[in-house]
Short mmCIF file of C-alpha atoms in Angstrom, two decimals:
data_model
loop_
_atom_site.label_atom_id
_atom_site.label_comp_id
_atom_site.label_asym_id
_atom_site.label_seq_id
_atom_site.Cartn_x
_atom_site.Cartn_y
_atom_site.Cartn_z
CA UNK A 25 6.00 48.25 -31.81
CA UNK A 26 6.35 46.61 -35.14
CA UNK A 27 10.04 46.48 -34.72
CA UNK A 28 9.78 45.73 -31.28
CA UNK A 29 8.15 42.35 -32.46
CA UNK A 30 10.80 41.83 -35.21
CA UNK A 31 13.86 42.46 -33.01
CA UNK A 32 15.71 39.21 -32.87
CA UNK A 33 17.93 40.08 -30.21
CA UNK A 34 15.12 41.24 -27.58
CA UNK A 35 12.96 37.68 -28.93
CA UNK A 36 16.06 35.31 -28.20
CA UNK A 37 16.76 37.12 -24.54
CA UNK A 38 12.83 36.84 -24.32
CA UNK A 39 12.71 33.25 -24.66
CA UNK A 40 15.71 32.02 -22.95
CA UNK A 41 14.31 34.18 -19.74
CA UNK A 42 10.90 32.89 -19.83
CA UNK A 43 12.05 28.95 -21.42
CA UNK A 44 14.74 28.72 -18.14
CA UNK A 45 12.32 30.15 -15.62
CA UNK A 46 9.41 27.52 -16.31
CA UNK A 47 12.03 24.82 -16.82
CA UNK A 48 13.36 25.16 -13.32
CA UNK A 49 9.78 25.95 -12.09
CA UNK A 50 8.66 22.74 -13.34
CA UNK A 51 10.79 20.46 -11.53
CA UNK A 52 9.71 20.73 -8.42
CA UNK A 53 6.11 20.63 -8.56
CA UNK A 54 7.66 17.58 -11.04
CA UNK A 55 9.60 16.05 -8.02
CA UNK A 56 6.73 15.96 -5.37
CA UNK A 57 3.36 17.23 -7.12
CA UNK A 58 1.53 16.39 -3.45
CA UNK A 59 2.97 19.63 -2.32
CA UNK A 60 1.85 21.44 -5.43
CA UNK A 61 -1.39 19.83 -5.17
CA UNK A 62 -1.43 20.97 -1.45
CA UNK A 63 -0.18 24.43 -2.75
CA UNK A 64 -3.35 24.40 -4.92
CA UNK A 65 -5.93 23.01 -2.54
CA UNK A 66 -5.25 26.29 0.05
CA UNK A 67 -5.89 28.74 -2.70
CA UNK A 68 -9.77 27.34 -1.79
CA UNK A 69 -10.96 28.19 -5.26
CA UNK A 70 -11.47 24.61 -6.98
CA UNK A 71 -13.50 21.32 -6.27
CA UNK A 72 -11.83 18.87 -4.69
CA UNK A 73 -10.70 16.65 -7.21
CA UNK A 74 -9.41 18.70 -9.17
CA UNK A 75 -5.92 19.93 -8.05
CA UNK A 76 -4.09 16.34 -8.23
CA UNK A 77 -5.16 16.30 -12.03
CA UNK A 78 -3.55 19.78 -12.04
CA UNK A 79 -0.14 18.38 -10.14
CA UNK A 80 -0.19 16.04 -12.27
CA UNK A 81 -0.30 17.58 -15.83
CA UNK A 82 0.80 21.41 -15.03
CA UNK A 83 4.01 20.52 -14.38
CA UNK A 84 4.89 19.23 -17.63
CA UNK A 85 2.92 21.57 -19.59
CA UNK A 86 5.59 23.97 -18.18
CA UNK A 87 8.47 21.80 -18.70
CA UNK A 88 7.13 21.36 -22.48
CA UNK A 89 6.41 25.21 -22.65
CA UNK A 90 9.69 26.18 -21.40
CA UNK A 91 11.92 23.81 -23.93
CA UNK A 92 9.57 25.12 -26.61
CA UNK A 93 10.29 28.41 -25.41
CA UNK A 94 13.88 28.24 -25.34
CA UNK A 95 14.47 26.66 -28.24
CA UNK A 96 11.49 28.26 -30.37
CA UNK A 97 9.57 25.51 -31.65
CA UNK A 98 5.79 26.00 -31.11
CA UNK A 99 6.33 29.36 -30.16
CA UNK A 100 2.68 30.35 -30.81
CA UNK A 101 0.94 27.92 -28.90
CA UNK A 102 3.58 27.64 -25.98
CA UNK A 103 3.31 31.21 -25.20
CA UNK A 104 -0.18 31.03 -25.47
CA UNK A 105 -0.44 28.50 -23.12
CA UNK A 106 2.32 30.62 -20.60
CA UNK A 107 0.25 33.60 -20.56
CA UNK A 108 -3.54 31.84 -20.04
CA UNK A 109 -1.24 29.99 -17.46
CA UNK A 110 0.05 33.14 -15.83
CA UNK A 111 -3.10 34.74 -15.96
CA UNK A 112 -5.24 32.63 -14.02
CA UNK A 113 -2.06 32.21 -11.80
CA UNK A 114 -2.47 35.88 -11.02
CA UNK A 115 -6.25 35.61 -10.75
CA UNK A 116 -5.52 33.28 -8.40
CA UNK A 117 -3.40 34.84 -6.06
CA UNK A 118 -4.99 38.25 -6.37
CA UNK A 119 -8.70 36.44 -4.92
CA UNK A 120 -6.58 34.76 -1.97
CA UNK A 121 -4.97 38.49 -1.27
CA UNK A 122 -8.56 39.61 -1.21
CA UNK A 123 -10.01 37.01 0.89
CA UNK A 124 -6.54 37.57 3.18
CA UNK A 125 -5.41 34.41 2.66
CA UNK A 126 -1.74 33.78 3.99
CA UNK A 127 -0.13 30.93 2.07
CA UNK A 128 2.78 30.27 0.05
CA UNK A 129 2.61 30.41 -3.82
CA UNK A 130 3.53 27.05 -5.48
CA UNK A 131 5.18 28.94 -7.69
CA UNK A 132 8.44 28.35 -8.55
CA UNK A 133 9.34 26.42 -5.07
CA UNK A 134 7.62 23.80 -3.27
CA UNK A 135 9.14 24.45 -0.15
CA UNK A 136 6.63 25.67 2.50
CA UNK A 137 9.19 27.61 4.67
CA UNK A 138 9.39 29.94 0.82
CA UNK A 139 7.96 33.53 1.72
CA UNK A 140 3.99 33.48 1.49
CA UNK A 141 2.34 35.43 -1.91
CA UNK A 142 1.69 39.38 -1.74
CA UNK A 143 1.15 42.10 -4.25
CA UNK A 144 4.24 41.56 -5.57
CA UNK A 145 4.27 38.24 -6.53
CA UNK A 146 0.98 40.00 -8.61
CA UNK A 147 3.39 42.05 -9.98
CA UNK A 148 6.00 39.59 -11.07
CA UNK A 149 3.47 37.54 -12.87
CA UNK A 150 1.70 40.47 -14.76
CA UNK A 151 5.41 41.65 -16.23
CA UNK A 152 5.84 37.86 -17.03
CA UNK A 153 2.43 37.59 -18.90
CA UNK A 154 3.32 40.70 -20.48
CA UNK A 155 6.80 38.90 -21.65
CA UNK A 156 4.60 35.53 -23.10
CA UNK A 157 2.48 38.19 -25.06
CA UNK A 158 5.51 39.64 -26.71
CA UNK A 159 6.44 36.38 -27.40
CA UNK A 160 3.11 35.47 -28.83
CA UNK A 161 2.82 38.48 -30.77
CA UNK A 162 6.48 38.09 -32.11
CA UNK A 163 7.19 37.49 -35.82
CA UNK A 164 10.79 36.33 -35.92
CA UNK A 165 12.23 32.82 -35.99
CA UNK A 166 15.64 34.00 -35.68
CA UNK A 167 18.08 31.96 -33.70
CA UNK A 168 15.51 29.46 -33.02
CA UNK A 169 15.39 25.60 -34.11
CA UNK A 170 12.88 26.20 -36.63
CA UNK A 171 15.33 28.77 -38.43
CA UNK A 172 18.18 26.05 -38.29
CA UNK A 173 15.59 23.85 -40.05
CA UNK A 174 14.39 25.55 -42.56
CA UNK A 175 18.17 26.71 -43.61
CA UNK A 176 19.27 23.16 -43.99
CA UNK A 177 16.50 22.20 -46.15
CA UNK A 178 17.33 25.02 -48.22
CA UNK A 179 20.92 24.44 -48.42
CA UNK B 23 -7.05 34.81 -37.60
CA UNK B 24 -4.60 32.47 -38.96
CA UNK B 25 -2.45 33.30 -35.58
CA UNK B 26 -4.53 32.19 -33.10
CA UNK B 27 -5.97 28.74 -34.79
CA UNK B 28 -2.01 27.58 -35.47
CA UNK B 29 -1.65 28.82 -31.49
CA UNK B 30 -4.66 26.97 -30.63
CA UNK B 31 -4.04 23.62 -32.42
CA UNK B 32 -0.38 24.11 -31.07
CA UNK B 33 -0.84 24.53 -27.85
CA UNK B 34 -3.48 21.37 -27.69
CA UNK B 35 -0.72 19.60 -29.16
CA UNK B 36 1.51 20.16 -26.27
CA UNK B 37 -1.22 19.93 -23.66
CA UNK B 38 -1.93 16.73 -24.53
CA UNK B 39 1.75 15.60 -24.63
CA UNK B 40 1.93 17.08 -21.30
CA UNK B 41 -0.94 15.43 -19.96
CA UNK B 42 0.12 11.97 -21.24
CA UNK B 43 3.80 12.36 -19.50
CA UNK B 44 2.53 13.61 -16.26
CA UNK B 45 0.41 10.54 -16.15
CA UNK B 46 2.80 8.22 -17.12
CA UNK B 47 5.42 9.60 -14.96
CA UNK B 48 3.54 10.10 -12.00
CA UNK B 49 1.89 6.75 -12.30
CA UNK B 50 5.23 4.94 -12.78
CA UNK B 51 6.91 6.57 -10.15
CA UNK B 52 3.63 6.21 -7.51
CA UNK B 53 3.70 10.25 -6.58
CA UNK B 54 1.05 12.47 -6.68
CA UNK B 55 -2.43 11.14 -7.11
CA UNK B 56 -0.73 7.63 -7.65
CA UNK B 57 0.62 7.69 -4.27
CA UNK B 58 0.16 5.02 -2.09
CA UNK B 59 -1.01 5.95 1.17
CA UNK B 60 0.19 4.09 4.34
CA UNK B 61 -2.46 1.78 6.09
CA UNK B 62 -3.28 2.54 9.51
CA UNK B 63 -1.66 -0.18 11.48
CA UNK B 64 -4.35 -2.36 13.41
CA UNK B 65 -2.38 -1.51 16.73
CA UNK B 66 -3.62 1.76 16.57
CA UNK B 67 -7.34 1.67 16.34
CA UNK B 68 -7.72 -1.79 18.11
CA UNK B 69 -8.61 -3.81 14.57
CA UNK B 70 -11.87 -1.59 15.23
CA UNK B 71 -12.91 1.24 12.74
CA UNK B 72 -13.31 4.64 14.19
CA UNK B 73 -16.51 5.32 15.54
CA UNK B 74 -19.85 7.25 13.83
CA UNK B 75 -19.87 10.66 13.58
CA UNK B 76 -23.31 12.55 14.45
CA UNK B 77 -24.55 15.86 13.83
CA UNK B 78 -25.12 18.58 16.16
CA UNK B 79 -29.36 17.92 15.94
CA UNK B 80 -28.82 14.28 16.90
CA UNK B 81 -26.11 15.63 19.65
CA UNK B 82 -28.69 17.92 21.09
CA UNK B 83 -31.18 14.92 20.85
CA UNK B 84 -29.19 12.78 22.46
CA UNK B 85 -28.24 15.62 25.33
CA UNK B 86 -31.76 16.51 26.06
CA UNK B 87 -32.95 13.04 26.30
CA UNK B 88 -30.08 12.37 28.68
CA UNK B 89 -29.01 9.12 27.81
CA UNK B 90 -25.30 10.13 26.77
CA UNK B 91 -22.26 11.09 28.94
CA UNK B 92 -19.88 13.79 26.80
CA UNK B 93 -16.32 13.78 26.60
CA UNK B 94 -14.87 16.71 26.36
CA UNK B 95 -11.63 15.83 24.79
CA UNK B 96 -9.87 19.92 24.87
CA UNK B 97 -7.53 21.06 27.03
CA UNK B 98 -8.75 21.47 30.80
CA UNK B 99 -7.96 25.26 30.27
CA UNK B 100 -10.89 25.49 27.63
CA UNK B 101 -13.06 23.30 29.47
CA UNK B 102 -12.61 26.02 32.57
CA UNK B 103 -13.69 28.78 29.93
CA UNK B 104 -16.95 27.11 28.93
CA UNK B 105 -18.06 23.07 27.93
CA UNK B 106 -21.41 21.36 27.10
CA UNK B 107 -23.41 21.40 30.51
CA UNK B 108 -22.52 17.87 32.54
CA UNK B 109 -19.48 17.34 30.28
CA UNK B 110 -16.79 15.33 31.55
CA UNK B 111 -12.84 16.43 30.53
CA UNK B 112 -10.39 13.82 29.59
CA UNK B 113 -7.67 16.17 27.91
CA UNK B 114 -6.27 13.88 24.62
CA UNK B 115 -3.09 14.21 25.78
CA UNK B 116 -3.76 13.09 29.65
CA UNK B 117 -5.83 10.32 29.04
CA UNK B 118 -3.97 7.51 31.01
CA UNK B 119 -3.87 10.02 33.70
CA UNK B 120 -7.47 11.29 33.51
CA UNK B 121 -9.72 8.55 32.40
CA UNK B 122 -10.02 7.01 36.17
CA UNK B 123 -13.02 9.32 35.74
CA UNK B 124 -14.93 6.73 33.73
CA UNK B 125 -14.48 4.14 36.04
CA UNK B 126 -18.08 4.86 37.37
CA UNK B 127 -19.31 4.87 34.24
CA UNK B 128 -20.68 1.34 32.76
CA UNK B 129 -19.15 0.15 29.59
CA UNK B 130 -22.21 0.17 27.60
CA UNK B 131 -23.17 3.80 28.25
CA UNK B 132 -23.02 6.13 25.40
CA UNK B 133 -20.03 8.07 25.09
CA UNK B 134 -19.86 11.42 23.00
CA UNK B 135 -16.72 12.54 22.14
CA UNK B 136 -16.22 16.23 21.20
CA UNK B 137 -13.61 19.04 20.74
CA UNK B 138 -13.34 22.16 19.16
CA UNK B 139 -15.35 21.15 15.71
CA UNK B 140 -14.09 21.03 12.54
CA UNK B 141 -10.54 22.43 13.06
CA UNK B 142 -9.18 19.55 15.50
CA UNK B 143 -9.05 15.77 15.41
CA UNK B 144 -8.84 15.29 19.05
CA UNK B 145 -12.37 14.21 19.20
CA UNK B 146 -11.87 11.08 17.06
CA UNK B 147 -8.22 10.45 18.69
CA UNK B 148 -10.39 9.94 22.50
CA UNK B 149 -13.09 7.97 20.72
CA UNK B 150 -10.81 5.62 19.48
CA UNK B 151 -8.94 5.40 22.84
CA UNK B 152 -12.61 4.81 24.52
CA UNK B 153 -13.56 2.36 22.00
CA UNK B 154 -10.03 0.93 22.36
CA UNK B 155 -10.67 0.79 26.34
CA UNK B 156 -14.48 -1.40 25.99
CA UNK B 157 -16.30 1.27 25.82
CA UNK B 158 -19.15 -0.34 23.16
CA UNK B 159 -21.23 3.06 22.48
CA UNK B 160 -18.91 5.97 21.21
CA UNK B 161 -19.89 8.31 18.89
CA UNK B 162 -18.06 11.53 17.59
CA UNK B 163 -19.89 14.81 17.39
CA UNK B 164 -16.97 16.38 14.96
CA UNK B 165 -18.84 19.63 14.68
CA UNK B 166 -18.22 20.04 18.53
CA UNK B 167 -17.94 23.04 20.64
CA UNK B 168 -17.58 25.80 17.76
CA UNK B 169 -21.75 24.11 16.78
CA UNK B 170 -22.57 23.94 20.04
CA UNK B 171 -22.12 27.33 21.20
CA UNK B 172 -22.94 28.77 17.65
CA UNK B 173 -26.47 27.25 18.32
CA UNK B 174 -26.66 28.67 21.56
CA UNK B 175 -27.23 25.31 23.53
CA UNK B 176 -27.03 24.97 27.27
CA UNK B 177 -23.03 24.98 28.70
CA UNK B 178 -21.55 25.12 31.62
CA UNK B 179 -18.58 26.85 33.26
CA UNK B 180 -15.92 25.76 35.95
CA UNK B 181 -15.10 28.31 38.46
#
């Protein structure tokens, strides 16, 4: 596991899969965050006023996440952020499975004609919380910005 | 330990960031919870604002003490299948054709619009339409005829 965390190859493919993937999944809940708020609002689960604050600052806290990400700066606290993020995403959709809810994610498209969640979107957002973890837990700063930094002060 | 507070004060760092440019951005281009919503034009409510909602106790009240006429406002295939007992039907969408049935009724009777309850707007559409039309007294009872049955009130069916 240890070397798992150290591998600087499987870290780099890591974080350019997880950095593009919010990236593009930002921009269009960026583009028209009344969908995504209306995406939020049929999950049912929060007061009213609460999902335009969420359209509003979710987006970007993706977009941020997913440069720092890709180009590992704030590694720690970005993938921190992704995986509470994709966690209560998951809780989410697995209570409107439950309650038989059929609506569409707001996931990575805002498009309502987009297929409508199931158990598999559940299951391609616990492997992707899995993937933030590793990132978390990772210990290498190879091939990110910070390493570039840190060699050019020292040389 | 160490870990989680550099995570922690990290990841407040870039919520806040976040949180300042989705404000800024959505403010300055007027999306989201900046949007501006369109005014109703005046032409379609008459310059008059819609009329009051009432609950289903002061619909009952007002249907056992007789004094209002309601306006069934579904299609005339679910009025058929069951409607408030002495409901009249002006179907939304046939109301030039339909509403010659009010003619007998005077302007200053109290209307009660109603439709399904909370899942259509076609009750509020006919008030407006009535209100539009003189009628002075026109109320909406939104919860309509999903309350009205649920409470088991008197109805009435068409052969």
């Amino acid at each position: 596991m240890k070397n798992l965390l150290s591998n600087p190859q499987l870290v780099l493919v890591s974080r350019v899969f997880i950095g593009l993937l919010f990236i593009v999944s930002s921009l269009d809940k960026i583009v028209d965050p009344s969908a995504f708020a209306r995406a939020v609002v049929n999950y049912g689960l929060l007061p009213s006023w609460m999902p335009a604050i969420i359209a509003t600052i979710l987006p970007w806290v993706e977009l941020l996440c997913g440069f720092a990400v890709l180009f590992g700066v704030l590694l720690r606290g970005s993938s921190l952020l992704l995986s509470t993020m994709l966690a209560l995403f998951t809780l989410a959709v697995i209570s409107a499975l439950l309650r038989g809810l059929d609506i569409s994610c707001g996931c990575f498209t805002q498009d309502p004609a987009a297929g409508h969640i199931g158990w598999m979107k559940v299951v391609q957002n616990t492997t992707l919380f899995v993937l933030t973890l590793f990132l978390y837990f990772s210990d290498t700063t190879k091939f990110s910005i910070i390493e570039y930094l840190q060699k050019s002060e020292t040389a | 330990m160490t870990r989680l507070l550099q995570a922690l004060r990290e990841a407040g760092m870039l919520l806040l960031v976040a949180a300042a440019l989705g404000f800024i951005y959505t403010a300055a281009t007027e999306k989201g919870m900046f949007a501006h919503l369109p005014p109703v034009p005046p032409s379609q409510t008459g310059g008059l604002l819609a009329p009051a909602m009432i609950s289903r106790d002061q619909a009952q009240a007002y249907y056992e003490s007789g004094t209002a006429v309601f306006v069934d406002a579904r299609h005339e295939f679910d009025f058929k299948l069951g409607h408030i007992r002495r409901a009249i039907n002006i179907p939304l969408r046939m109301y030039e054709t339909k509403k010659s049935i009010l003619d007998a009724i005077p302007k200053n009777r109290l209307l009660i619009a109603y439709c399904d309850g909370a899942e259509c707007n076609s009750s509020i559409e006919l008030s407006v339409k009535l209100a539009k039309d003189g009628y002075t007294d026109v109320k909406i009872f939104f919860g309509g005829w999903s309350e009205w049955t649920a409470s088991n009130l008197p109805t009435d069916k068409t052969p």
